[in-house]
Structures are given as structure tokens and as C-alpha cells.
Amino acid sequence: HRCAVCSPTNWAESLVLCFLASLYGCRAMPYSSGTYESGALHVGDFSLSSNLLGKLSTETKLHPSSITGLKLSPGEKIWDTYVVRAQNPGNFEVGDVRIQWAYKGCSQPAGVHSALQCAPQQVSVIGKQSGSFVGPYQTEAGDVLELLYEGTHSAESIFEQEHSSNAALTWLLRFVGWLMMFIAFNLITSIITNLTSYIPFLGALINFGVFLLNLSLSISLSLFVIALGWLRYRPVLAFTLLAIGSLPYILAAAKSPSKGQEEED
């Protein structure tokens, strides 16, 4: 049996194929998959860095019949957009071979001698220009600015999209951080809830109080951490978050009677 060169549609299919390949004693694949970059990729008169080229996302499948000079080995045939070596294409088994080509960022006009003909693709790039080379730009904040969007976009629209995606990621990370902190407080106080869970009514009341305490602590500490991150760049926002995070404890301290009042009573 020959090991299969497959393109699984999901991780479960990949896991099953790997298990079957080991079960049938496969040792080596006849072909290996790979990604190749042209040595002369340009956008107009400019060449781009490898990081910018890696941001090309639209992948176009290439039909084998459109590849100039493609020669099939004995037993291979074209099926759909694949070159296959199988007894029953469409119902692949372990040992079958399935090969497919795809390209990204092609701009080879018709009439030019090449094995690949495709329509020109437009991209919008933001980076640092050094002569005819466009690469990363180091910002004053220490970040690297190197953006590529497929299609024609203005600089304003690109920065708006980046800002939106960064904001969404930031809020997601903040939520994950709060959730982990909340879970940690629940684990720390679980001994209290476990000991009091056997007490009727009072145990449920204590557990609810512990839950509120953990929720309050996790929210406040999350606000403190966020405020520390903003302290240098947006101090007003940072101090506002610190005040909001401290507000429950300030109110609790203000409502609790002082020692002098207790002695007078």
C-alpha cells in the first residue's frame, strides 16, 4: 500500500486517515505537499516582503488541464480539480493518491509565456518603502506595521478595519482574563462552599454570598489590570477604571460603622 496524499476537510478526517495509514503499515508518501513562492513577485514597480506576501488569503484552485507541460505518470488521471491515482475516484481509500494545485497572488496576464495564466489581482499595502521594496514599518510605540489587503482600499478604511479587529481581539482577551480570574477565585473558595453545602438553607445562602464575592473581586481586579495597561497612554481612563473597580469597597467601608461609633453604642 502507498501512503495517501490527502486534503482532509476537517481534523477528524485527518486523524482517521493517519490511524488507517499506520494500521496498513505505510512508511513513506510518494509525494510531499509544499508551498512555493516565486522569486520575482511585484506589485507594480514594488517588491514586497515575505510577511506581506503571506497575508494573501484568496486561494484559487488550478485545474490540472490548464497547467502547461503537465505529464501524468502511469495510473494517474484527472478527476475534478485533482490528479488522482485511485481505483474509484470519489470514494478514496487508504493508499490512494490525490493531488491538487492552488495559487494565491497571481498576476500573469494572458499572452505571456508561462505555465500559469490568470487575471491581474489588485492589493492595497501599508508598510515602509525603501526604494522599490516595501517592508515592515517600526512605530514609535514599538509595534510593527505591515498590512496587505486584497482589493483596492484607502488608508483610512484599512486602519478602521485594523482598529475594529484589534478592539474585538482586545475585548475577547479581557473577557478570557476575567473568566480565568473568576474561575480561580471559585476554586480558592470551593472549600467554603463544599463545607457549607450540607447545611440546609444557610449553606445555599453562604454559597450565594461567596459567588457574589468572587464575582466582585474578579471584576475589580480585571479593571485594575486594564487600568494599569492604560496608565501611560490614557491616564484619565486608567484612573476612571481604578475608581470604578474600587467603588464597591469604598462604599462598603463607608457604610460599616467605625470603632468609635461601636464604643459609644
Tab-separated table of C-alpha atoms in Angstrom, residues 182 186 205-219 249:
chain	number	residue	atom	x	y	z
A	182	PHE	CA	-13.329	34.280	38.301
A	186	ASN	CA	-14.143	29.948	42.760
A	205	LEU	CA	-27.154	31.496	51.303
A	206	ILE	CA	-23.438	31.282	52.103
A	207	ASN	CA	-22.665	29.851	48.657
A	208	PHE	CA	-24.551	32.713	47.018
A	209	GLY	CA	-22.605	35.223	49.110
A	210	VAL	CA	-19.301	33.576	48.142
A	211	PHE	CA	-20.362	33.687	44.491
A	212	LEU	CA	-21.060	37.434	44.724
A	213	LEU	CA	-17.731	37.984	46.469
A	214	ASN	CA	-15.829	36.095	43.759
A	215	LEU	CA	-17.688	37.997	41.045
A	216	SER	CA	-16.909	41.339	42.662
A	217	LEU	CA	-13.244	40.523	43.229
A	218	SER	CA	-12.708	39.224	39.686
A	219	ILE	CA	-14.370	42.269	38.090
A	249	TYR	CA	-15.089	48.534	48.556
